[in-house]
PDB file of C-alpha atoms in Angstrom:
ATOM      1  CA  MET A 389      24.395   9.552 -43.064  1.00 73.00           C
ATOM      2  CA  ALA A 390      25.144   6.067 -44.347  1.00 92.00           C
ATOM      3  CA  ILE A 391      25.201   2.759 -42.562  1.00 93.00           C
ATOM      4  CA  GLN A 392      28.414   0.850 -43.239  1.00 94.00           C
ATOM      5  CA  THR A 393      28.975  -2.881 -42.749  1.00 94.00           C
ATOM      6  CA  ALA A 394      32.095  -4.995 -42.295  1.00 94.00           C
ATOM      7  CA  ARG A 395      32.798  -8.583 -41.299  1.00 94.00           C
ATOM      8  CA  PHE A 396      35.696  -9.614 -39.083  1.00 95.00           C
ATOM      9  CA  ARG A 397      37.118 -13.033 -38.177  1.00 95.00           C
ATOM     10  CA  CYS A 398      38.614 -13.883 -34.806  1.00 93.00           C
ATOM     11  CA  THR A 399      42.231 -15.034 -35.030  1.00 91.00           C
ATOM     12  CA  GLY A 400      42.331 -16.518 -31.534  1.00 89.00           C
ATOM     13  CA  THR A 401      39.885 -17.435 -28.809  1.00 89.00           C
ATOM     14  CA  PRO A 402      36.839 -15.151 -29.007  1.00 88.00           C
ATOM     15  CA  ASN A 403      36.038 -13.117 -25.899  1.00 90.00           C
ATOM     16  CA  PHE A 404      32.386 -12.235 -26.428  1.00 90.00           C
ATOM     17  CA  THR A 405      32.124 -10.315 -23.151  1.00 92.00           C
ATOM     18  CA  ALA A 406      34.941  -7.961 -24.186  1.00 93.00           C
ATOM     19  CA  LEU A 407      33.565  -7.701 -27.722  1.00 93.00           C
ATOM     20  CA  ARG A 408      30.077  -6.798 -26.505  1.00 91.00           C
ATOM     21  CA  HIS A 409      31.507  -4.246 -24.027  1.00 94.00           C
ATOM     22  CA  GLU A 410      33.649  -2.544 -26.698  1.00 93.00           C
ATOM     23  CA  MET A 411      30.900  -2.461 -29.337  1.00 92.00           C
ATOM     24  CA  LEU A 412      28.302  -1.036 -26.945  1.00 90.00           C
ATOM     25  CA  GLY A 413      30.844   1.604 -25.930  1.00 92.00           C
ATOM     26  CA  LEU A 414      31.370   2.865 -29.485  1.00 93.00           C
ATOM     27  CA  SER A 415      28.968   5.621 -30.399  1.00 93.00           C
ATOM     28  CA  GLY A 416      27.595   5.027 -33.889  1.00 95.00           C
ATOM     29  CA  VAL A 417      27.543   1.226 -33.833  1.00 96.00           C
ATOM     30  CA  THR A 418      23.973   0.390 -34.795  1.00 95.00           C
ATOM     31  CA  GLU A 419      24.170  -3.400 -34.755  1.00 95.00           C
ATOM     32  CA  PHE A 420      26.612  -6.266 -34.372  1.00 92.00           C
ATOM     33  CA  ALA A 421      26.097  -9.962 -34.815  1.00 93.00           C
ATOM     34  CA  MET A 422      28.375 -12.675 -33.474  1.00 90.00           C
ATOM     35  CA  ASP A 423      28.630 -15.947 -35.365  1.00 88.00           C
ATOM     36  CA  THR A 424      31.726 -17.776 -34.121  1.00 84.00           C
ATOM     37  CA  PRO A 425      34.402 -17.032 -35.225  1.00 88.00           C
ATOM     38  CA  ASN A 426      32.966 -14.079 -37.158  1.00 92.00           C
ATOM     39  CA  VAL A 427      31.409 -10.799 -36.150  1.00 94.00           C
ATOM     40  CA  THR A 428      29.506  -8.460 -38.451  1.00 95.00           C
ATOM     41  CA  ILE A 429      29.388  -4.782 -37.499  1.00 95.00           C
ATOM     42  CA  HIS A 430      27.012  -2.075 -38.777  1.00 95.00           C
ATOM     43  CA  TRP A 431      27.763   1.566 -37.972  1.00 96.00           C
ATOM     44  CA  GLU A 432      26.788   5.086 -38.913  1.00 96.00           C
ATOM     45  CA  ASP A 433      29.712   6.668 -40.758  1.00 93.00           C
ATOM     46  CA  THR A 434      28.974  10.205 -39.562  1.00 94.00           C
ATOM     47  CA  THR A 435      29.475   9.138 -35.939  1.00 94.00           C
ATOM     48  CA  VAL A 436      32.384   6.673 -36.003  1.00 94.00           C
ATOM     49  CA  THR A 437      35.027   5.932 -38.631  1.00 94.00           C
ATOM     50  CA  SER A 438      35.738   2.580 -40.214  1.00 92.00           C
ATOM     51  CA  GLN A 439      39.315   2.940 -38.954  1.00 94.00           C
ATOM     52  CA  ARG A 440      38.105   3.239 -35.348  1.00 95.00           C
ATOM     53  CA  ILE A 441      35.921   0.144 -35.774  1.00 95.00           C
ATOM     54  CA  GLU A 442      38.825  -1.805 -37.265  1.00 94.00           C
ATOM     55  CA  LEU A 443      41.340  -0.702 -34.605  1.00 95.00           C
ATOM     56  CA  THR A 444      38.927  -1.650 -31.813  1.00 95.00           C
ATOM     57  CA  LEU A 445      38.320  -5.102 -33.280  1.00 94.00           C
ATOM     58  CA  ASN A 446      42.016  -5.644 -34.049  1.00 95.00           C
ATOM     59  CA  ALA A 447      42.791  -5.030 -30.366  1.00 94.00           C
ATOM     60  CA  LEU A 448      40.371  -7.879 -29.531  1.00 93.00           C
ATOM     61  CA  GLY A 449      42.002 -10.278 -31.980  1.00 94.00           C
ATOM     62  CA  TYR A 450      39.691  -9.800 -34.981  1.00 95.00           C
ATOM     63  CA  ARG A 451      40.876  -9.134 -38.519  1.00 95.00           C
ATOM     64  CA  LYS A 452      38.780  -7.701 -41.316  1.00 93.00           C
ATOM     65  CA  CYS A 453      37.445 -10.108 -43.922  1.00 89.00           C
ATOM     66  CA  LYS A 454      36.597  -9.201 -47.509  1.00 69.00           C
ATOM     67  CA  SER A 455      34.125  -6.357 -47.854  1.00 56.00           C
ATOM     68  CA  ILE A 456      30.480  -7.339 -47.797  1.00 54.00           C
TER      69      ILE A 456
END
């Protein structure tokens, strides 16, 4: 088990209600922090994949920033 971290930047108008709903619905997300227009996600890689995290955030208008 390893905790992974990625930062994403919103490319439009952030919808924090939708973001919170989606992140709480993903099993394996251990923490997320919103700092307009960025969001930082922490997840357990044995429960959810980085691809699933990225696809979920892309659907909400977020794009991955450089690795942190």
